[in-house]
CSV table of C-alpha atoms in Angstrom, one decimal:
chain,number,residue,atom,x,y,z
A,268,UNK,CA,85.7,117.3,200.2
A,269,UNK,CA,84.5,115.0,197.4
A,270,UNK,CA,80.8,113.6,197.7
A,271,UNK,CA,80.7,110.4,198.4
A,272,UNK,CA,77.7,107.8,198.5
A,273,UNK,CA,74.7,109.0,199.9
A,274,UNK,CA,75.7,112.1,199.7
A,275,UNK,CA,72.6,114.3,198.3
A,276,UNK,CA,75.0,116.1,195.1
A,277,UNK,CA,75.5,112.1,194.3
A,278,UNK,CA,71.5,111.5,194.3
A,279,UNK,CA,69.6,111.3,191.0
A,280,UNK,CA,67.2,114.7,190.3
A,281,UNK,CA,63.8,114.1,191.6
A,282,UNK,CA,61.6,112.0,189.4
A,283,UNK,CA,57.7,112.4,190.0
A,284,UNK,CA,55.2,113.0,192.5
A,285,UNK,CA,55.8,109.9,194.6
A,286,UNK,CA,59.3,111.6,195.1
A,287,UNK,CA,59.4,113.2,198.3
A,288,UNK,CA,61.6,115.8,196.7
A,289,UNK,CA,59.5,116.6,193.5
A,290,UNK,CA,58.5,120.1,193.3
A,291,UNK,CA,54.8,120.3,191.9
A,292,UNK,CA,55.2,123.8,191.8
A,293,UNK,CA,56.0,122.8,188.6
A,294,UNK,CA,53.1,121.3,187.4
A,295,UNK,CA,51.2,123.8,188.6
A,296,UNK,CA,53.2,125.8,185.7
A,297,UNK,CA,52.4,123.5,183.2
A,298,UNK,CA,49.3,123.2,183.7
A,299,UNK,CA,48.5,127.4,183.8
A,300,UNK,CA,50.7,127.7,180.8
A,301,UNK,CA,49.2,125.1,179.0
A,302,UNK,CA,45.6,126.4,179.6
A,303,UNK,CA,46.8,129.6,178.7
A,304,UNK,CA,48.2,128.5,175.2
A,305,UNK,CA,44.1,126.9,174.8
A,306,UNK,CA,42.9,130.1,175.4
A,307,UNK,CA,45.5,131.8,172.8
A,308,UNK,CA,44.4,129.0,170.3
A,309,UNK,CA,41.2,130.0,170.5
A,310,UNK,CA,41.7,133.6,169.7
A,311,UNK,CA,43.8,132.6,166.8
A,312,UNK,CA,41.0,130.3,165.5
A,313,UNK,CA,38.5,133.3,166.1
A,314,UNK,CA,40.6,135.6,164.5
A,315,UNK,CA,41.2,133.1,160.9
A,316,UNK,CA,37.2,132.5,160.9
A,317,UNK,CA,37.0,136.3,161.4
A,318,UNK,CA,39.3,136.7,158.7
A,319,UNK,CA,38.2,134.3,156.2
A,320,UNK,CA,34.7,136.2,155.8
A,321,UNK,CA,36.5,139.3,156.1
A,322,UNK,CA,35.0,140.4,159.7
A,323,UNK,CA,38.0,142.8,160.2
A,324,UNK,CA,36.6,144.2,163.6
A,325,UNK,CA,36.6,140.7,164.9
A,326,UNK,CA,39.7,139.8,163.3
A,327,UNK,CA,41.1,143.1,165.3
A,328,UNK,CA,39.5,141.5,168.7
A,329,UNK,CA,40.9,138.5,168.6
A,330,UNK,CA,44.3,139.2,167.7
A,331,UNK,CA,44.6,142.0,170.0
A,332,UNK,CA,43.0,139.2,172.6
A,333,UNK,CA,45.6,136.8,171.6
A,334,UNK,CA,48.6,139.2,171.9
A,335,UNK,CA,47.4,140.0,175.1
A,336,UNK,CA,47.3,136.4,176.4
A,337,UNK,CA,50.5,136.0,175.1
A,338,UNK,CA,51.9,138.5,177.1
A,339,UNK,CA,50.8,137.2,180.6
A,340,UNK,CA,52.1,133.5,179.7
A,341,UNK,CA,54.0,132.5,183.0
């Protein structure tokens, strides 16, 4: 059988929170991955100041910091 109207393959995907179908699961994933990408940052920016004055221990830190942060990204 075709769908028809009001069946639920005709509805629009869910569009916010206020949607009783909207999976904030999804937010929740945003927002870890997004904190997680500040955190990266941050080594990075540790890691070109480290750099810059040729601090190679604490370049060595914060890359091996960021690498690490990038691996558990969700």
């Amino acid at each position: 059988m075709t769908p028809g109207p009001g069946d639920s393959a005709t509805w629009p995907a869910a569009i916010g929170p206020r949607d009783p179908r909207y999976d904030d699961s999804v937010d929740t994933l945003v927002e870890d991955a997004l904190s997680s990408m500040d955190d990266i940052q941050e080594q990075l920016d540790r890691a070109e100041t480290a750099l810059s004055v040729r601090a190679w221990e604490a370049y060595r830190e914060a890359v091996s910091k960021a690498q690490e942060l990038i691996g558990s990204l969700p």
